[in-house]
Amino acid sequence: MHNTWKIYILAIVSFLVGTSEFVISGILDRVSSDVGVILATAGQLITVYSIAYAIGTPILIATTSKIDRRKLMLAALVLFFIGNLITILTTGYTMLVVARVVLALGTGVFMVVALTVSAQMAQPGKQGSAIATVLLGFNLSLILGVPLGRVIASTYDWKMIFLGIGVLSLIAMLIISFTIPRSKGEAAVPLREQLALLKNPRLSLTLSISFFWIMGYTIIYTFITPFLLSITGMSDNLVSIGLFAFGIASLLGSQVGGYGADKWGIPRTLIGSLLFHAGILLLMTAFAHITAAVFPLLMLWSFFAWSTFPAQQVYLIGMAPKASGILLSLNTSIVQLGMAVGAVIGGLVVEKFSLQAVGVVGAIGVAIAILPAIISLAMRKQTAN
């Protein structure tokens, strides 16, 4: 019990670093205008971040495995602070790209170590709850961080968001240095050993569900603010409200997804959420010019999109319980790569076709995820028999 509040500290800092990742989607139009690039190019800031996170984090974690965990968290936050400082001082797009890479590496290392430390500090049998608490902080950054960022960007300069995050990261360093106990490094699982799991056809298929699901989602989410402003015709205030409602719906969806995996089974929850996700994106495109229709569809999209995630996590853990940590780590990298590809495709669609077309292409991406899901679940059934 005495360590519970320390785990919540890690959750709060996770919210802070998570906001630096997700907030860019809510202010993309402002960033695009300020650095003098088109929307499609600005959208690649998400691609750069995701690639740096997916590739850089496992490498840094492997090379720093013997370092004291508290010291490593503080080092990650120093890197995170530098990333925010570069963002504030940026005078052009190239500098902003560098800032996103630095932020991604700092965030990735902090999150992996925070999850490990939270499990170490938890009471016996409560490790799962501790990890879930830290992840909740990260997920809340999508719910609260993005709409709050939009409000700040609408009132002040968008760089004020990163100024605030930078100052708070300094405070976080101070608090962690005095509250989180030292803990020895651990033997890292070699990257070769982690990637060896991909040789299992069913595991690879199941991980591809995550890739296509998040790819389809990111194709439209990257440009959701300009979509709502330019295509739907929402005001700045209404966009902020819409993003907040989107975040709340994602939290509800993740809770229902977890409940559904236990109550209705993984196949129904996983396939059902993907079908609804793809269908709602098509409806959003069809009714894109009608605010009264887009607003509830925005919430339904978020609800069904994020109900997939817990069902997928439960499915992965069940496939290889003894290697669940490695699998979830691989899944995180796959998700980040999917986000990177989604942002690239979204940018190409906006540049070559139209902003409204991202909904259709996003729906196709999500629909593709249904195929490996069906095959993987069929293989599971055969194995069970």
Coordinates of C-alpha atoms in Angstrom, one line a residue:
M1 CA 0.0 0.0 0.0
H2 CA 2.9 2.4 0.9
N3 CA 4.1 2.4 -2.7
T4 CA 0.7 3.0 -4.4
W5 CA 1.1 6.7 -4.4
K6 CA 4.6 6.3 -6.0
I7 CA 3.0 4.3 -8.8
Y8 CA 0.4 7.2 -9.3
I9 CA 3.4 9.6 -9.6
L10 CA 4.7 7.5 -12.5
A11 CA 1.2 7.5 -14.0
I12 CA 1.0 11.3 -13.9
V13 CA 4.4 11.6 -15.5
S14 CA 3.2 9.1 -18.1
F15 CA 0.3 11.4 -18.9
L16 CA 2.8 14.2 -19.4
V17 CA 5.1 12.4 -21.8
G18 CA 2.0 10.9 -23.6
T19 CA 0.6 14.4 -24.2
S20 CA 3.8 15.3 -26.2
E21 CA 3.0 12.4 -28.6
F22 CA -0.7 12.9 -29.2
V23 CA -1.2 16.6 -28.9
I24 CA 0.4 17.3 -32.4
S25 CA -2.7 15.8 -34.1
G26 CA -4.9 18.4 -32.4
I27 CA -2.8 21.4 -33.4
L28 CA -1.6 20.2 -36.8
D29 CA -3.2 23.1 -38.7
R30 CA -1.4 25.6 -36.4
V31 CA 2.0 23.9 -36.7
S32 CA 1.6 23.7 -40.5
S33 CA 0.9 27.4 -40.8
D34 CA 3.6 28.4 -38.4
V35 CA 6.5 26.5 -40.0
G36 CA 5.3 27.1 -43.5
V37 CA 4.6 23.6 -44.8
I38 CA 1.5 22.0 -46.2
L39 CA -0.7 19.8 -44.0
A40 CA 0.5 16.6 -45.6
T41 CA 4.1 17.5 -44.8
A42 CA 3.2 18.6 -41.2
G43 CA 1.5 15.2 -40.8
Q44 CA 4.8 13.5 -41.3
L45 CA 5.9 14.8 -37.8
I46 CA 3.8 11.9 -36.5
T47 CA 5.5 9.5 -38.8
V48 CA 9.0 10.6 -37.7
Y49 CA 7.9 10.3 -34.0
S50 CA 6.5 6.8 -34.4
I51 CA 9.5 5.4 -36.3
A52 CA 11.9 6.9 -33.7
Y53 CA 9.8 5.4 -30.9
A54 CA 9.4 2.0 -32.5
I55 CA 13.0 1.5 -33.6
G56 CA 14.9 3.6 -31.1
T57 CA 13.3 2.5 -27.8
P58 CA 14.1 -1.2 -27.9
I59 CA 17.7 -0.4 -28.9
L60 CA 18.2 2.1 -26.1
I61 CA 16.5 -0.2 -23.5
A62 CA 18.8 -3.0 -24.6
T63 CA 22.0 -0.9 -24.4
T64 CA 21.1 0.6 -21.0
S65 CA 19.9 -2.6 -19.3
K66 CA 22.5 -2.4 -16.5
I67 CA 21.8 1.2 -15.5
D68 CA 19.9 1.9 -12.3
R69 CA 16.3 2.3 -13.2
R70 CA 15.7 5.6 -11.4
K71 CA 18.8 7.1 -13.0
L72 CA 17.6 5.9 -16.4
M73 CA 14.1 7.4 -15.9
L74 CA 15.8 10.7 -15.0
A75 CA 18.0 10.5 -18.1
A76 CA 15.0 9.8 -20.3
L77 CA 13.2 12.9 -18.8
V78 CA 16.3 15.0 -19.5
L79 CA 16.1 13.9 -23.1
F80 CA 12.4 14.6 -23.1
F81 CA 13.1 18.1 -21.7
I82 CA 15.6 18.8 -24.5
G83 CA 13.0 17.7 -27.0
N84 CA 10.5 20.2 -25.7
L85 CA 13.2 22.9 -25.6
I86 CA 14.1 22.3 -29.3
T87 CA 10.3 22.5 -30.1
I88 CA 10.0 25.9 -28.4
L89 CA 13.1 27.3 -30.1
T90 CA 12.3 25.8 -33.5
T91 CA 12.5 28.2 -36.5
G92 CA 11.6 25.7 -39.2
Y93 CA 10.3 22.2 -40.1
T94 CA 13.7 20.5 -39.9
M95 CA 14.3 21.6 -36.4
L96 CA 10.8 20.4 -35.5
V97 CA 11.6 16.9 -37.0
V98 CA 14.7 16.7 -34.8
A99 CA 12.6 17.7 -31.7
R100 CA 10.1 14.9 -32.5
V101 CA 12.8 12.3 -32.7
V102 CA 14.3 13.4 -29.3
L103 CA 10.8 13.5 -27.7
A104 CA 10.0 10.0 -29.0
L105 CA 13.2 8.5 -27.6
G106 CA 12.8 10.2 -24.2
T107 CA 9.1 9.1 -24.0
G108 CA 9.8 5.5 -25.2
V109 CA 12.6 4.9 -22.7
F110 CA 10.6 6.5 -19.8
M111 CA 7.5 4.5 -20.5
V112 CA 9.3 1.1 -20.7
V113 CA 11.2 1.8 -17.4
A114 CA 8.2 3.2 -15.6
L115 CA 6.2 0.1 -16.4
T116 CA 9.0 -2.1 -15.1
V117 CA 9.5 0.0 -11.9
S118 CA 5.8 0.1 -11.2
A119 CA 5.7 -3.7 -11.3
Q120 CA 8.7 -3.9 -9.0
M121 CA 7.1 -1.5 -6.4
A122 CA 3.7 -3.3 -6.5
Q123 CA 2.6 -5.7 -3.8
P124 CA 2.7 -9.4 -4.8
G125 CA -0.1 -10.3 -7.1
K126 CA -0.7 -6.6 -7.9
Q127 CA 1.8 -6.1 -10.7
G128 CA -0.8 -6.2 -13.4
S129 CA -2.8 -3.4 -11.7
A130 CA 0.3 -1.3 -11.3
I131 CA 1.2 -1.6 -14.9
A132 CA -2.5 -0.8 -15.9
T133 CA -2.3 2.4 -13.7
V134 CA 0.8 3.7 -15.5
L135 CA -0.8 2.9 -18.9
L136 CA -4.0 4.7 -17.8
G137 CA -1.9 7.8 -17.3
F138 CA -0.5 7.5 -20.8
N139 CA -3.9 6.8 -22.3
L140 CA -5.5 9.8 -20.5
S141 CA -3.1 12.0 -22.5
L142 CA -5.2 11.2 -25.5
I143 CA -8.4 12.0 -23.6
L144 CA -7.4 15.2 -21.9
G145 CA -4.1 16.2 -23.4
V146 CA -5.2 16.6 -27.0
P147 CA -8.3 18.8 -26.3
L148 CA -6.5 20.8 -23.7
G149 CA -3.7 21.4 -26.2
R150 CA -6.2 22.6 -28.7
V151 CA -7.7 25.1 -26.3
I152 CA -4.2 26.4 -25.4
A153 CA -3.3 26.7 -29.1
S154 CA -6.5 28.5 -29.8
T155 CA -5.9 31.1 -27.1
Y156 CA -2.1 31.3 -27.2
D157 CA 0.8 30.2 -29.4
W158 CA 0.9 26.4 -29.9
K159 CA 4.5 26.4 -28.5
M160 CA 3.1 27.3 -25.1
I161 CA 1.9 23.7 -24.8
F162 CA 5.5 22.4 -25.1
L163 CA 6.7 25.2 -22.8
G164 CA 4.3 24.0 -20.1
I165 CA 5.2 20.3 -20.7
G166 CA 8.9 21.2 -20.5
V167 CA 8.5 23.1 -17.2
L168 CA 6.4 20.2 -15.7
S169 CA 9.1 17.7 -16.8
L170 CA 11.7 19.5 -14.7
I171 CA 9.3 19.3 -11.7
A172 CA 8.8 15.6 -12.5
M173 CA 12.5 15.0 -12.4
L174 CA 12.7 16.6 -9.0
I175 CA 9.8 14.5 -7.6
I176 CA 11.1 11.2 -9.1
S177 CA 14.6 11.8 -7.7
F178 CA 13.2 12.1 -4.2
T179 CA 10.3 9.6 -4.2
I180 CA 11.2 6.7 -6.5
P181 CA 13.7 4.2 -5.0
R182 CA 16.8 3.1 -6.7
S183 CA 16.6 -0.3 -8.4
K184 CA 19.2 -2.3 -10.2
G185 CA 19.2 -2.8 -13.9
E186 CA 18.2 -6.2 -15.3
A187 CA 19.3 -8.6 -18.0
A188 CA 17.7 -7.4 -21.2
V189 CA 16.1 -9.8 -23.6
P190 CA 18.3 -9.6 -26.8
L191 CA 16.6 -8.0 -29.7
R192 CA 17.3 -11.1 -31.8
E193 CA 15.5 -13.2 -29.3
Q194 CA 12.5 -10.9 -29.3
L195 CA 12.3 -10.9 -33.1
A196 CA 12.5 -14.7 -33.2
L197 CA 8.9 -14.8 -32.0
L198 CA 7.9 -13.3 -35.4
K199 CA 8.8 -16.7 -37.0
N200 CA 5.6 -18.1 -35.5
P201 CA 3.0 -17.6 -38.3
R202 CA 0.1 -17.1 -35.9
L203 CA 1.9 -14.6 -33.8
S204 CA 2.9 -12.6 -36.8
L205 CA -0.6 -12.7 -38.2
T206 CA -2.0 -11.5 -34.8
L207 CA 0.5 -8.7 -34.6
S208 CA -0.4 -7.6 -38.1
I209 CA -4.0 -6.9 -36.8
S210 CA -2.5 -4.2 -34.6
F211 CA -0.6 -2.8 -37.5
F212 CA -3.5 -2.5 -39.9
W213 CA -5.9 -1.4 -37.2
I214 CA -3.8 1.6 -36.1
M215 CA -2.7 2.3 -39.6
G216 CA -6.3 2.8 -40.7
Y217 CA -7.1 4.8 -37.6
T218 CA -4.0 7.1 -38.0
I219 CA -4.7 7.8 -41.7
I220 CA -7.7 10.0 -40.6
Y221 CA -6.7 10.8 -37.0
T222 CA -3.5 12.6 -38.2
F223 CA -5.7 15.1 -40.0
I224 CA -8.8 15.1 -37.8
T225 CA -8.5 18.8 -36.8
P226 CA -8.3 20.1 -40.3
F227 CA -10.9 17.6 -41.3
L228 CA -13.4 19.0 -38.7
L229 CA -12.4 22.6 -39.4
S230 CA -12.4 22.6 -43.2
I231 CA -14.7 19.7 -44.3
T232 CA -17.2 19.7 -41.5
G233 CA -17.0 23.4 -40.9
M234 CA -16.8 23.2 -37.1
S235 CA -15.6 26.3 -35.1
D236 CA -12.4 26.1 -33.1
N237 CA -14.4 25.8 -29.8
L238 CA -16.5 23.0 -31.3
V239 CA -13.4 21.1 -32.4
S240 CA -12.0 21.3 -28.9
I241 CA -15.3 19.9 -27.5
G242 CA -15.3 17.3 -30.2
L243 CA -11.8 16.1 -29.4
F244 CA -12.7 16.0 -25.7
A245 CA -15.7 13.9 -26.4
F246 CA -13.5 11.7 -28.7
G247 CA -11.2 11.1 -25.8
I248 CA -14.0 10.2 -23.3
A249 CA -15.4 7.8 -25.9
S250 CA -12.0 6.1 -26.3
L251 CA -11.8 5.6 -22.5
L252 CA -15.3 4.0 -22.5
G253 CA -14.4 1.9 -25.5
S254 CA -11.3 0.5 -23.9
Q255 CA -13.2 -0.4 -20.8
V256 CA -16.0 -2.1 -22.9
G257 CA -13.4 -3.9 -25.0
G258 CA -11.7 -5.4 -21.9
Y259 CA -15.1 -6.4 -20.5
G260 CA -16.2 -7.8 -23.9
A261 CA -13.1 -10.0 -24.3
D262 CA -14.0 -11.7 -21.0
K263 CA -17.8 -11.7 -21.4
W264 CA -18.5 -12.2 -25.1
G265 CA -15.1 -13.7 -26.1
I266 CA -12.2 -12.4 -28.1
P267 CA -13.5 -13.3 -31.6
R268 CA -16.8 -11.4 -31.2
T269 CA -15.2 -8.4 -29.6
L270 CA -12.2 -8.2 -31.9
I271 CA -14.0 -8.8 -35.2
G272 CA -17.0 -6.8 -34.2
S273 CA -15.0 -3.7 -33.1
L274 CA -13.0 -3.7 -36.4
L275 CA -16.2 -4.0 -38.5
F276 CA -17.9 -1.1 -36.7
H277 CA -14.7 0.9 -36.8
A278 CA -14.4 0.6 -40.6
G279 CA -18.1 1.2 -41.2
I280 CA -18.2 4.4 -39.1
L281 CA -15.3 5.8 -40.9
L282 CA -17.2 5.4 -44.2
L283 CA -20.3 7.1 -42.6
M284 CA -18.1 10.0 -41.4
T285 CA -16.9 10.5 -45.0
A286 CA -20.4 10.3 -46.4
F287 CA -21.8 12.8 -43.9
A288 CA -18.6 14.9 -43.5
H289 CA -20.3 18.2 -44.2
I290 CA -23.1 17.7 -41.6
T291 CA -21.9 18.7 -38.1
A292 CA -24.9 17.1 -36.4
A293 CA -24.0 13.8 -37.9
V294 CA -20.2 14.0 -37.6
F295 CA -20.2 14.8 -33.9
P296 CA -21.9 11.5 -32.7
L297 CA -20.0 9.5 -35.4
L298 CA -16.7 11.0 -34.0
M299 CA -17.6 9.5 -30.6
L300 CA -18.7 6.1 -32.1
W301 CA -15.5 5.9 -34.1
S302 CA -13.3 6.5 -31.0
F303 CA -15.4 4.0 -29.0
F304 CA -15.1 1.1 -31.4
A305 CA -11.5 1.9 -32.4
W306 CA -10.3 1.7 -28.8
S307 CA -12.4 -1.3 -27.9
T308 CA -10.1 -3.3 -30.2
F309 CA -7.0 -2.6 -28.2
P310 CA -7.7 -4.4 -24.9
A311 CA -9.2 -7.4 -26.7
Q312 CA -6.0 -7.6 -28.8
Q313 CA -3.8 -7.3 -25.7
V314 CA -5.7 -10.2 -24.0
Y315 CA -5.4 -12.3 -27.1
L316 CA -1.7 -11.8 -27.4
I317 CA -1.0 -12.6 -23.7
G318 CA -3.1 -15.8 -24.0
M319 CA -1.1 -16.9 -27.0
A320 CA 2.3 -16.9 -25.2
P321 CA 1.8 -16.3 -21.4
K322 CA 5.5 -16.9 -20.6
A323 CA 6.6 -14.4 -23.2
S324 CA 3.8 -11.9 -22.6
G325 CA 6.2 -9.1 -21.8
I326 CA 8.2 -9.5 -25.0
L327 CA 5.0 -9.8 -27.0
L328 CA 3.4 -6.7 -25.6
S329 CA 6.7 -4.8 -26.2
L330 CA 6.7 -6.0 -29.8
N331 CA 3.1 -5.0 -30.2
T332 CA 3.9 -1.5 -29.0
S333 CA 6.6 -1.2 -31.7
I334 CA 4.2 -2.6 -34.3
V335 CA 1.6 0.0 -33.2
Q336 CA 4.1 2.8 -33.5
L337 CA 5.1 1.6 -37.0
G338 CA 1.5 1.4 -38.0
M339 CA 1.0 5.0 -36.9
A340 CA 4.1 6.0 -39.0
V341 CA 2.8 4.3 -42.1
G342 CA -0.8 5.7 -41.5
A343 CA 0.5 9.2 -41.3
V344 CA 2.5 8.8 -44.5
I345 CA -0.5 7.3 -46.4
G346 CA -2.8 10.0 -44.9
G347 CA -0.4 12.7 -46.1
L348 CA -0.3 11.2 -49.6
V349 CA -4.1 11.0 -49.8
V350 CA -4.5 14.7 -48.7
E351 CA -1.8 15.8 -51.2
K352 CA -2.9 13.7 -54.2
F353 CA -6.7 13.4 -53.6
S354 CA -8.5 15.4 -50.9
L355 CA -8.8 15.9 -47.2
Q356 CA -12.2 14.2 -47.1
A357 CA -10.8 11.0 -48.8
V358 CA -8.8 10.1 -45.7
G359 CA -11.9 8.6 -44.2
V360 CA -12.4 6.1 -47.0
V361 CA -8.7 5.1 -47.1
G362 CA -8.7 4.8 -43.3
A363 CA -11.7 2.5 -43.5
I364 CA -9.9 0.3 -46.0
G365 CA -6.9 0.1 -43.7
V366 CA -9.1 -1.0 -40.8
A367 CA -11.0 -3.5 -43.0
I368 CA -7.7 -5.1 -44.0
A369 CA -7.1 -5.9 -40.3
I370 CA -10.2 -8.1 -40.3
L371 CA -8.6 -10.7 -42.6
P372 CA -5.6 -11.6 -40.4
A373 CA -7.9 -11.5 -37.4
I374 CA -10.2 -14.2 -39.0
I375 CA -7.3 -16.4 -40.1
S376 CA -5.5 -16.1 -36.7
L377 CA -8.7 -16.9 -34.8
A378 CA -9.4 -19.9 -37.1
M379 CA -5.8 -21.2 -36.4
R380 CA -6.6 -20.7 -32.7
K381 CA -9.7 -22.8 -33.0
Q382 CA -7.8 -25.6 -34.9
T383 CA -5.1 -25.6 -32.2
A384 CA -7.8 -25.9 -29.4
N385 CA -9.3 -28.9 -31.2

